[in-house]
PDB file of C-alpha atoms in Angstrom:
ATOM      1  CA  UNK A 176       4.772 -11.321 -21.972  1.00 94.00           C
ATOM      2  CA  UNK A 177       6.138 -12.197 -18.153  1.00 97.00           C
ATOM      3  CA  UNK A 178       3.677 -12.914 -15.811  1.00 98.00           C
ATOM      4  CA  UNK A 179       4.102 -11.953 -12.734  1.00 98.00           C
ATOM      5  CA  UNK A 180       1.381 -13.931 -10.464  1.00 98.00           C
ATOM      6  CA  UNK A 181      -0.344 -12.450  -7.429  1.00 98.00           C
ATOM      7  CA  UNK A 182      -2.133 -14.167  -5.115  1.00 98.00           C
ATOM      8  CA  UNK A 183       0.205 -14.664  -2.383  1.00 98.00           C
ATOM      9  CA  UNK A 184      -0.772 -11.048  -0.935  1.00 98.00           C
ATOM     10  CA  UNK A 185      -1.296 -10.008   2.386  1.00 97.00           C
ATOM     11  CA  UNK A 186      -4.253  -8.152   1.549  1.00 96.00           C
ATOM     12  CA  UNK A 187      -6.395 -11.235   0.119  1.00 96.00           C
ATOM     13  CA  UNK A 188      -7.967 -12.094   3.443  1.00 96.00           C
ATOM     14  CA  UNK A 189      -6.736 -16.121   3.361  1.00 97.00           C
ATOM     15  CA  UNK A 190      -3.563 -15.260   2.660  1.00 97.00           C
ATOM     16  CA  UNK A 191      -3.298 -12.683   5.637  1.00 97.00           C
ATOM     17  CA  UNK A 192      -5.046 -15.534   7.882  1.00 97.00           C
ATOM     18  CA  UNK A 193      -2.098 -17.836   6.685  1.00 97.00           C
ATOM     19  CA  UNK A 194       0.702 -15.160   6.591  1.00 97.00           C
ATOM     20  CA  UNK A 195      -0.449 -14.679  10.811  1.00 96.00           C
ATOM     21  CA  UNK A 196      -0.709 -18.243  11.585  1.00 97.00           C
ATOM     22  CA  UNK A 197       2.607 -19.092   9.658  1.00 97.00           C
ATOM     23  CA  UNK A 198       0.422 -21.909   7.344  1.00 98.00           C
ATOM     24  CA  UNK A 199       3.443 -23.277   5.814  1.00 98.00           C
ATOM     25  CA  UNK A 200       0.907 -25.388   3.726  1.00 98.00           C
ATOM     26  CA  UNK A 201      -1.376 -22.705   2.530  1.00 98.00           C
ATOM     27  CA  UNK A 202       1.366 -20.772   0.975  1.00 98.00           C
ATOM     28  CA  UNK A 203       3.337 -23.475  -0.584  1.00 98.00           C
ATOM     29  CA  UNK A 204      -0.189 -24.780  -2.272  1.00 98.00           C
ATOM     30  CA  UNK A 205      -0.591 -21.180  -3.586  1.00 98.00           C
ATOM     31  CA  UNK A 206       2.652 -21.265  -5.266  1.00 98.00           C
ATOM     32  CA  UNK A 207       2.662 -24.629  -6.407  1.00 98.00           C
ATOM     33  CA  UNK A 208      -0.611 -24.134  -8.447  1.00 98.00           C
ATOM     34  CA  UNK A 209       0.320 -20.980  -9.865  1.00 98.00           C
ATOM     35  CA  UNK A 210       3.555 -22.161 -11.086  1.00 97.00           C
ATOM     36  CA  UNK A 211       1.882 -24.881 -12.692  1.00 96.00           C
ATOM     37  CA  UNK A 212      -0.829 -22.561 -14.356  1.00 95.00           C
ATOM     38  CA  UNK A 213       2.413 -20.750 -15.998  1.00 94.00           C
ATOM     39  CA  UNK A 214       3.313 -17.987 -14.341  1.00 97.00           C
ATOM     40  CA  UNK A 215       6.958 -16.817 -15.008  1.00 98.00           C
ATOM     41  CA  UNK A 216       7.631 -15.246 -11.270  1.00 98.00           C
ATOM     42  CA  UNK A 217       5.514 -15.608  -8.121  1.00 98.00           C
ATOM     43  CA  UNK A 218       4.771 -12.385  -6.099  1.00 98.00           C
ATOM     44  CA  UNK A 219       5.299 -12.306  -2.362  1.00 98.00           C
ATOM     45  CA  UNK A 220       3.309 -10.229  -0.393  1.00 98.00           C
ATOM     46  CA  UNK A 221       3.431 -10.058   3.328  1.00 98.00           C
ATOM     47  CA  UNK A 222       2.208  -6.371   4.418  1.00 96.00           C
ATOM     48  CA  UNK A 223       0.292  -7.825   7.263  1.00 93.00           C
ATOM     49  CA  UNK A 224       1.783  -5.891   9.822  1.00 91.00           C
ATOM     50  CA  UNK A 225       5.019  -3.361   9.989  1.00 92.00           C
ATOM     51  CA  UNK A 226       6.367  -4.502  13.042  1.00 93.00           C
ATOM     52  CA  UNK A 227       6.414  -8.466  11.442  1.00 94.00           C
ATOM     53  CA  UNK A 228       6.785  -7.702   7.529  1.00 97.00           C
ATOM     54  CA  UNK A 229      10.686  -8.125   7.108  1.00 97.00           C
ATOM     55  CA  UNK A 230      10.429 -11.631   9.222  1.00 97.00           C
ATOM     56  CA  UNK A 231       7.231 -12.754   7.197  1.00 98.00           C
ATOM     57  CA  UNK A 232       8.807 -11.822   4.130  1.00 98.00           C
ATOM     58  CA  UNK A 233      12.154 -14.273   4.919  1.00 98.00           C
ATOM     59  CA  UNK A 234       9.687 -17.100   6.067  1.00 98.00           C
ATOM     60  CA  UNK A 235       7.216 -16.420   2.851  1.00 98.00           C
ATOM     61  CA  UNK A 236      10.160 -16.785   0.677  1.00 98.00           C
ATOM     62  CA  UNK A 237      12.338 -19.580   2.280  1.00 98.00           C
ATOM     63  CA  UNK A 238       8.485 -21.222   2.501  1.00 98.00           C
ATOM     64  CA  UNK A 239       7.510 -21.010  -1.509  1.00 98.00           C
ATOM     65  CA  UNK A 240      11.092 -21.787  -2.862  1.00 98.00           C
ATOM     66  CA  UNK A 241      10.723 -25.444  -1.125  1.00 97.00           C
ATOM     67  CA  UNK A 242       7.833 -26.145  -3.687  1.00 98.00           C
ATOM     68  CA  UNK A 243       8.867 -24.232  -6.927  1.00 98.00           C
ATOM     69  CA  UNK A 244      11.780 -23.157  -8.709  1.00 96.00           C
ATOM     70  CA  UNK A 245      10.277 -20.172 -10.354  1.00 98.00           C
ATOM     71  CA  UNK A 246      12.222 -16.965  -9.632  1.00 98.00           C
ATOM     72  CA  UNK A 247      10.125 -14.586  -7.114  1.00 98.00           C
ATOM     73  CA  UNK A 248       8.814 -11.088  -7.367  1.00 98.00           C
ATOM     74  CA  UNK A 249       9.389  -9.636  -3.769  1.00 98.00           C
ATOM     75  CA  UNK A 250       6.332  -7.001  -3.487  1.00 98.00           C
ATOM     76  CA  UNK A 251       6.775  -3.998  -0.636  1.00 98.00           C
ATOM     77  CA  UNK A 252       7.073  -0.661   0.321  1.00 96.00           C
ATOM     78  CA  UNK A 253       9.849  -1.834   3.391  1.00 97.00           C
ATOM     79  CA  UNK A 254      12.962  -1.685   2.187  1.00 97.00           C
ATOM     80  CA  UNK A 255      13.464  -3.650   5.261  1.00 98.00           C
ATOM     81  CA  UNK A 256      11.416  -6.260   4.219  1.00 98.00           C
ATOM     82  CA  UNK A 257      12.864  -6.068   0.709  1.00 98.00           C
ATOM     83  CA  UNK A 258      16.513  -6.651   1.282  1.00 98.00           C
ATOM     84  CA  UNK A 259      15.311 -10.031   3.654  1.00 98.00           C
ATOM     85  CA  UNK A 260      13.587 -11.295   0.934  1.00 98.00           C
ATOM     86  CA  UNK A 261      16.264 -10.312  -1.316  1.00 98.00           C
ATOM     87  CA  UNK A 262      19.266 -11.887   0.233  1.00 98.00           C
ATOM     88  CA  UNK A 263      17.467 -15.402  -0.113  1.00 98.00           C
ATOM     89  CA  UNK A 264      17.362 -15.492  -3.403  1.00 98.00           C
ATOM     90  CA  UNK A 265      19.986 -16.020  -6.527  1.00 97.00           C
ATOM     91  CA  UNK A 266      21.659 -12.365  -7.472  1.00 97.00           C
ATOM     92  CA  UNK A 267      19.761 -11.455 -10.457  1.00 97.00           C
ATOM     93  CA  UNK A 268      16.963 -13.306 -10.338  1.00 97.00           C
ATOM     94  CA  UNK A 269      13.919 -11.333  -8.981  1.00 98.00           C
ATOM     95  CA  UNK A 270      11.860  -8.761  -9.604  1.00 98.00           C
ATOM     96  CA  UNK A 271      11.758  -5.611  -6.719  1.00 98.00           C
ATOM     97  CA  UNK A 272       7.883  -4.684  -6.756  1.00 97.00           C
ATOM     98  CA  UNK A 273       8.105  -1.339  -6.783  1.00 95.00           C
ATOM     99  CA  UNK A 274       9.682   2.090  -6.455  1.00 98.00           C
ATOM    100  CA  UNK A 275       7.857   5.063  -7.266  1.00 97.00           C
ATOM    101  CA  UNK A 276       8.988   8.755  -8.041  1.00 97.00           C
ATOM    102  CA  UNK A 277       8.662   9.567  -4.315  1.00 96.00           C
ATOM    103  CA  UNK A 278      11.053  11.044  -2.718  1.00 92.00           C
ATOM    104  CA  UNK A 279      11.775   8.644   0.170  1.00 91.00           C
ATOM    105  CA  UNK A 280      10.337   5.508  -1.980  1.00 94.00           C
ATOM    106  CA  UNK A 281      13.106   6.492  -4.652  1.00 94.00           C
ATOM    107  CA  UNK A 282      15.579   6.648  -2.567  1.00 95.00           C
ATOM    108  CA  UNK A 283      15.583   3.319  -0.539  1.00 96.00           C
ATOM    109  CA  UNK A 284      14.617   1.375  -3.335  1.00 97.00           C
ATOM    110  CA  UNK A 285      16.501   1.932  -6.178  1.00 97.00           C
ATOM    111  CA  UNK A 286      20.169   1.087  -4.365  1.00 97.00           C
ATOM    112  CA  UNK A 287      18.533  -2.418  -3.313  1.00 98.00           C
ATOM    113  CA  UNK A 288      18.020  -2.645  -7.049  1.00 98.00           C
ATOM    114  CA  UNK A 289      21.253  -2.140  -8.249  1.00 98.00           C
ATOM    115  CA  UNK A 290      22.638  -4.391  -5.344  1.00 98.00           C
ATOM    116  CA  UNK A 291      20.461  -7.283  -6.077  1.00 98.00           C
ATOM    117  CA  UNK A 292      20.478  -6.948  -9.719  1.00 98.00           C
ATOM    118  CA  UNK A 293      16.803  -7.186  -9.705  1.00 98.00           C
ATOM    119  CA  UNK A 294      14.134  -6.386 -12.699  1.00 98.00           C
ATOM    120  CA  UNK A 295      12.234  -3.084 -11.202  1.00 98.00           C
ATOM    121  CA  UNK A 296       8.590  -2.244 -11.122  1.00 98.00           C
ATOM    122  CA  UNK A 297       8.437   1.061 -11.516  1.00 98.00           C
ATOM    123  CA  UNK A 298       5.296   3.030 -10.376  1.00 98.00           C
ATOM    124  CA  UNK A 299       4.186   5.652 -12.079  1.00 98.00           C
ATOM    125  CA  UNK A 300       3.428   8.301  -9.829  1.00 97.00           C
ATOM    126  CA  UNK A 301       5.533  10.977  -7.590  1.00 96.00           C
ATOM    127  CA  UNK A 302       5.345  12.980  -4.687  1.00 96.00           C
ATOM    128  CA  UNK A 303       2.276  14.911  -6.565  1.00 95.00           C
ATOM    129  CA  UNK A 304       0.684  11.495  -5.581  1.00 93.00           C
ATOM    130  CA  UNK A 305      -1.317   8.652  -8.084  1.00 93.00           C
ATOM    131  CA  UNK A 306      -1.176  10.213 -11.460  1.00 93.00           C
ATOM    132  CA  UNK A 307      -4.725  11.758 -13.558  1.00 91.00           C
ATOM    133  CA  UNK A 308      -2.970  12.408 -16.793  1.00 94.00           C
ATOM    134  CA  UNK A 309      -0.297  11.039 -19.068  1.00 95.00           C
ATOM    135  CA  UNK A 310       2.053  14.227 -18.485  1.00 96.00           C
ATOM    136  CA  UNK A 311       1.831  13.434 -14.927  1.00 96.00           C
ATOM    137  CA  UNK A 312       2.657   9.782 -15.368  1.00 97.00           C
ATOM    138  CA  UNK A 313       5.967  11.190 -17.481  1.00 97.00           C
ATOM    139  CA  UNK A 314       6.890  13.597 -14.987  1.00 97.00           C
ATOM    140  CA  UNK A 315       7.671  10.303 -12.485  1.00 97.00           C
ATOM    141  CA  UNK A 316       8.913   7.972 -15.144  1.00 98.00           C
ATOM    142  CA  UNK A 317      11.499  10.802 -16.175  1.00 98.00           C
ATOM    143  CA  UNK A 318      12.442  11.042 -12.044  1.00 97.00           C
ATOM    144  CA  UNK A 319      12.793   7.621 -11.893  1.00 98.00           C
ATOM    145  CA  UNK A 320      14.816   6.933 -14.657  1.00 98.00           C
ATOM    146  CA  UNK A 321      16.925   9.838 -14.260  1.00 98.00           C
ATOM    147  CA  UNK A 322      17.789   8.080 -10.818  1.00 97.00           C
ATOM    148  CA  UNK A 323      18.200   4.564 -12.436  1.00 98.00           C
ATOM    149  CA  UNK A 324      20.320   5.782 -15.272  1.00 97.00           C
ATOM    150  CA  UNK A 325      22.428   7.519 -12.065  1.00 97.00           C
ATOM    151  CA  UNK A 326      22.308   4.256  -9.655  1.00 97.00           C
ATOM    152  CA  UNK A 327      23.618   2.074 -13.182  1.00 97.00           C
ATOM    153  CA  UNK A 328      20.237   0.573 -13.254  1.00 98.00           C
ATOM    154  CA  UNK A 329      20.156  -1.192 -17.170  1.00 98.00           C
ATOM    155  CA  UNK A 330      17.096   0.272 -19.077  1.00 98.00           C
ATOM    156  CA  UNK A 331      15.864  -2.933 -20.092  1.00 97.00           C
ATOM    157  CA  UNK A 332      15.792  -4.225 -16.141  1.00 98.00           C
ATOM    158  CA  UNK A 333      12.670  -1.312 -15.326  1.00 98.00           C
ATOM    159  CA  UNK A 334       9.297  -1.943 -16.222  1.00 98.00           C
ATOM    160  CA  UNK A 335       7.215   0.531 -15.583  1.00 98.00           C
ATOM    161  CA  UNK A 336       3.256   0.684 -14.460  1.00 98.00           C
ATOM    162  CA  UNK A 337       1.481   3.275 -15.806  1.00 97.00           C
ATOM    163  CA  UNK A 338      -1.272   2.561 -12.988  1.00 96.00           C
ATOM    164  CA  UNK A 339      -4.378   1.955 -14.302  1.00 93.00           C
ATOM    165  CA  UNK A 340      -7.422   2.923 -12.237  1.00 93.00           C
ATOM    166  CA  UNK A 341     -10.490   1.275 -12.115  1.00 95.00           C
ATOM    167  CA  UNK A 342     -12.917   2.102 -15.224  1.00 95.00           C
ATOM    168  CA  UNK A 343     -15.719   2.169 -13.021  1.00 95.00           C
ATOM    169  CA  UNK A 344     -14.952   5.652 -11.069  1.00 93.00           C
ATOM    170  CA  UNK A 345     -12.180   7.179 -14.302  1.00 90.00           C
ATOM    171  CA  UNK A 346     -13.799   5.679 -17.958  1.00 90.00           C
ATOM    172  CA  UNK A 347     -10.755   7.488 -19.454  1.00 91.00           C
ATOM    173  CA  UNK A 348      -7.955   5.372 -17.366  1.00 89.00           C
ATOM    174  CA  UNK A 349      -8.027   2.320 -19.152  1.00 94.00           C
ATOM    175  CA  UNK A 350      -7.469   4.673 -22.906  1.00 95.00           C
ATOM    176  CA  UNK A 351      -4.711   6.434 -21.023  1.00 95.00           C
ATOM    177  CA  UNK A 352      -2.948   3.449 -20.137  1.00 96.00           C
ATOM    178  CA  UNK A 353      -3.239   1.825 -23.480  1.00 97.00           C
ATOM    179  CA  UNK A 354      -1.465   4.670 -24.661  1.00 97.00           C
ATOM    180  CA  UNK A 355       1.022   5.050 -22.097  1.00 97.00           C
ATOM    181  CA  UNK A 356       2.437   1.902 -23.280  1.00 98.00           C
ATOM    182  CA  UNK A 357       3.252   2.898 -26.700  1.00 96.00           C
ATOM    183  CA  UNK A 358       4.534   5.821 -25.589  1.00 97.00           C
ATOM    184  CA  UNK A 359       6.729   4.079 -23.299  1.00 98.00           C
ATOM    185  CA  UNK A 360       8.271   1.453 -25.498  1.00 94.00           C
ATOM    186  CA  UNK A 361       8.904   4.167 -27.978  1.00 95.00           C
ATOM    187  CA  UNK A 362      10.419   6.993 -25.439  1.00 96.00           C
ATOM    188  CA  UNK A 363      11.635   5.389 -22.286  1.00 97.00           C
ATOM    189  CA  UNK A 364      15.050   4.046 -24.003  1.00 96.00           C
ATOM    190  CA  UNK A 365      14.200   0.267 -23.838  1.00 96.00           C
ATOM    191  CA  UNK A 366      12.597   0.424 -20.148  1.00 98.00           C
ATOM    192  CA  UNK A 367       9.442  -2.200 -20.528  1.00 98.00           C
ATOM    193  CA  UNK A 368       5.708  -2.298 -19.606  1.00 98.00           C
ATOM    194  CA  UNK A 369       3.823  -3.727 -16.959  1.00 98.00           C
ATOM    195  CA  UNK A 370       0.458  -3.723 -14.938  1.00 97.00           C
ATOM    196  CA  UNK A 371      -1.279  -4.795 -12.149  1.00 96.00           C
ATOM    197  CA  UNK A 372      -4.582  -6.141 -14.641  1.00 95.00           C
ATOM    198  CA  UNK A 373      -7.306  -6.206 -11.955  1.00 94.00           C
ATOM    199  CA  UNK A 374      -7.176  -2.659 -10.859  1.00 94.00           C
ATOM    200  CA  UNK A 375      -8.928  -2.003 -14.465  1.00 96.00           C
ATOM    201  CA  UNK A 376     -12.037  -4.015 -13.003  1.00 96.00           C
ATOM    202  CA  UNK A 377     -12.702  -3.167  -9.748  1.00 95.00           C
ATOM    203  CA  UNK A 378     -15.911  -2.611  -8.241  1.00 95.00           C
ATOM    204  CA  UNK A 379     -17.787  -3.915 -10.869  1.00 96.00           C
ATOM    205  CA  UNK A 380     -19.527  -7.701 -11.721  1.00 97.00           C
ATOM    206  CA  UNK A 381     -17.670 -10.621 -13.450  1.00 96.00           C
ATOM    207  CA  UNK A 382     -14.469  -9.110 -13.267  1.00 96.00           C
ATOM    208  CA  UNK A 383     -12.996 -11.662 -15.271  1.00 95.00           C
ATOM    209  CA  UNK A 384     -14.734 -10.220 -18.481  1.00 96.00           C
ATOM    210  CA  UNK A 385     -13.038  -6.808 -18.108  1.00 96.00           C
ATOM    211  CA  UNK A 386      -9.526  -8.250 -17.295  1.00 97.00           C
ATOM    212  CA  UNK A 387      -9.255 -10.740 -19.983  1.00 97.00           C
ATOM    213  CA  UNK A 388     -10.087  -8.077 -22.371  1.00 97.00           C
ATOM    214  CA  UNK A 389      -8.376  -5.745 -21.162  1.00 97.00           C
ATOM    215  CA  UNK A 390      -4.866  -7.508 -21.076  1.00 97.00           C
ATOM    216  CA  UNK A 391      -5.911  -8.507 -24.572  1.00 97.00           C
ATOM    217  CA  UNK A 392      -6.074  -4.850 -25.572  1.00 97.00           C
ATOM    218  CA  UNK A 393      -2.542  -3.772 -23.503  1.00 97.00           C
ATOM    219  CA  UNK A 394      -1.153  -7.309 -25.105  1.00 97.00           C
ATOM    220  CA  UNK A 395      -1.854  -5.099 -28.638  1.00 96.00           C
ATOM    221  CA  UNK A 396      -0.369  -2.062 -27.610  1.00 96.00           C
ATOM    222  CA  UNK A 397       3.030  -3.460 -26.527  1.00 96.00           C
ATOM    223  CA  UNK A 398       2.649  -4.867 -22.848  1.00 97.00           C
ATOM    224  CA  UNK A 399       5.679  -6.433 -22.154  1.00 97.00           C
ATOM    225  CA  UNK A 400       4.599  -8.075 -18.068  1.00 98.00           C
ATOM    226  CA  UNK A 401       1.483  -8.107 -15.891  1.00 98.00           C
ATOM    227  CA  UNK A 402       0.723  -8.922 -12.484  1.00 98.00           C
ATOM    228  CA  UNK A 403      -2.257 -11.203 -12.551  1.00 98.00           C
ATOM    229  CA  UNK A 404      -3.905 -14.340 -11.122  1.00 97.00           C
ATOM    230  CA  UNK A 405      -3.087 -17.301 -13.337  1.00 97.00           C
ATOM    231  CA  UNK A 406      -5.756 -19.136 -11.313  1.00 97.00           C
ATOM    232  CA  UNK A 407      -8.819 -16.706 -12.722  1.00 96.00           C
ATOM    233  CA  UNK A 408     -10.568 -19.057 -15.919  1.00 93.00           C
ATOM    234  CA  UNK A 409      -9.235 -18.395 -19.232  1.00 94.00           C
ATOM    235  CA  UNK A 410      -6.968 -15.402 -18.097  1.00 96.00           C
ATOM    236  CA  UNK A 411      -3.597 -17.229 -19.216  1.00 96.00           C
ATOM    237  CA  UNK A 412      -5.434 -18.365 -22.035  1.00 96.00           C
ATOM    238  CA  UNK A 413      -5.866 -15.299 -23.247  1.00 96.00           C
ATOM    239  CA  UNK A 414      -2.093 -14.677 -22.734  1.00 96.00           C
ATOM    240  CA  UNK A 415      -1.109 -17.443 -24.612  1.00 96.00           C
ATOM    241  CA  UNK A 416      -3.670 -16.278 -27.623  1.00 96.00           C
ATOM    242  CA  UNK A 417      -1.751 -12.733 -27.271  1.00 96.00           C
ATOM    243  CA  UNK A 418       1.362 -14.234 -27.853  1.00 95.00           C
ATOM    244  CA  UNK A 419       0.573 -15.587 -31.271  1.00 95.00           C
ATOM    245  CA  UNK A 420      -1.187 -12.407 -32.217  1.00 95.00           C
ATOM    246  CA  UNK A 421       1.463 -10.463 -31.065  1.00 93.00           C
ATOM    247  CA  UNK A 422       4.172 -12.414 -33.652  1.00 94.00           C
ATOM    248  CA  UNK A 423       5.667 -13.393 -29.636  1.00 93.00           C
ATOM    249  CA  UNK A 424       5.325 -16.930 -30.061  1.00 94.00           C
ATOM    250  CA  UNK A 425       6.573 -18.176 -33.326  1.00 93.00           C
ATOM    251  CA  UNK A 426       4.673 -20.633 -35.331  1.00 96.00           C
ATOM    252  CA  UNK A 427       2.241 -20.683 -32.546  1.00 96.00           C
ATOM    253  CA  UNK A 428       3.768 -23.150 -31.298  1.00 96.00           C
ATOM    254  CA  UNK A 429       3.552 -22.624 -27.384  1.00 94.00           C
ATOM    255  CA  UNK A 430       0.066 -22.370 -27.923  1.00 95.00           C
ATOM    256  CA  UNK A 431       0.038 -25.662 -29.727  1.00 96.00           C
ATOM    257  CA  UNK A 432       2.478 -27.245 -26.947  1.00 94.00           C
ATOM    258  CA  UNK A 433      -0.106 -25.361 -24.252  1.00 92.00           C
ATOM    259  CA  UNK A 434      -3.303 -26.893 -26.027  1.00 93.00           C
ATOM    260  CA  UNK A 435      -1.562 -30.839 -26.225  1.00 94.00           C
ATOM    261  CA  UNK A 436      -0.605 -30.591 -22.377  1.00 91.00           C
ATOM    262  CA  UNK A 437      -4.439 -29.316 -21.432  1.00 89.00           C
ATOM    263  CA  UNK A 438      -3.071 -26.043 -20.565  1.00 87.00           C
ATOM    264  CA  UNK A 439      -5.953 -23.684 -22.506  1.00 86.00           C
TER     265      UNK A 439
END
């Protein structure tokens, strides 16, 4: 399973604080530490402002590459923004978080895509707006990979979110999801799965119970990537248990290696 990990985001109020001030040693500290927790790509999220997100989003990323080596996911709705993050980083390398099956979404993103060579998160949802059902989840994924398939977009590059919403306001969200992503790795011609893991929990106490379990549960059905904190206790623990349930890690033996270094 990739890991995707979130915490440099606008919208957590430190990291907005830093993103305005330009805290060159906030944000390097954030991706430093979640590198080292094992996180396979670091998100960058700098949505503070539309006037100053494609100028963050060049000093974010020229700011958390001095400190890590990890390949970045580059997370916003700008396409703007997107290609100056893009440009500063290795063709093929990053992730593009996200298109959707909106019209105008659809059609700025998906060309950066196919320029960049990036992997593609790939919302779930069209112009009918966030999706209630599975057949309204497959309505957008068809749109969107209609357009991919057009645009030369490789299957196996798109992983799509089937947008989980938060158990406490839609109990049946979580079940939907789970089986969204069996349905997707056996009908979406090789196209992944991913999620963003704490939507499932919010609003309620001790997240941290819900989202460990819950990536445990999408780890069984096939989840191929999530977008998570590697920072919350236990959390890539349970990812690394997954792995060797899952038959991903052979032998066990990343969990072994991952247990020697101090890592669980």
């Amino acid at each position: 399973m990739l890991i995707i990990a979130e915490r440099i985001n606008a919208t957590r109020k430190k990291v907005g604080a830093a993103l305005a001030a330009r805290d060159r040693a906030f944000l390097q500290d954030e991706a430093r530490r979640q590198a080292e927790a094992g996180a396979d790509f670091i998100d960058v999220n700098t949505a503070l402002a539309p006037a100053a997100e494609r100028d963050l989003m060049a000093w974010a990323v020229d700011t958390v590459r001095t400190v890590t080596d990890k390949p970045l996911s580059i997370d916003t709705a700008s396409p703007e923004a997107a290609r100056a993050g893009l440009e500063r980083l290795p063709r093929g390398s990053a992730f593009l978080n996200s298109v959707s099956g909106e019209t105008g979404r659809l059609d700025s993103m998906l060309p950066l895509a196919a320029e960049f060579l990036t992997h593609l998160v790939a919302l779930a949802m069209d112009d009918a707006g966030m999706p209630a059902t599975c057949a309204d989840r497959w309505r957008a994924i068809e749109r969107i990979l209609a357009a991919a398939d057009r645009a030369g977009i490789p299957r196996e590059r798109i992983y799509i979110d089937p947008l989980v919403r938060p158990v406490a306001t839609d109990p049946e969200q979580a079940a939907q999801c789970l089986q969204m992503i069996g349905e997707i790795r056996g009908r979406a011609g090789g196209a992944g799965t991913i999620l963003g893991l704490s939507n499932v929990s919010f609003g309620l106490p001790d997240r941290r119970h819900l989202n460990r379990t819950f990536l445990a549960m999408a780890a069984g059905a096939g989840l191929a990537a999530a977008i998570i904190d590697p920072l919350e206790p236990n959390l890539m623990a349970t990812v690394r248990a997954a792995a060797c349930l899952t038959g991903e890690d052979e032998y066990c033996m990343r969990y072994i290696a991952a247990k020697r270094e101090g890592r669980l």
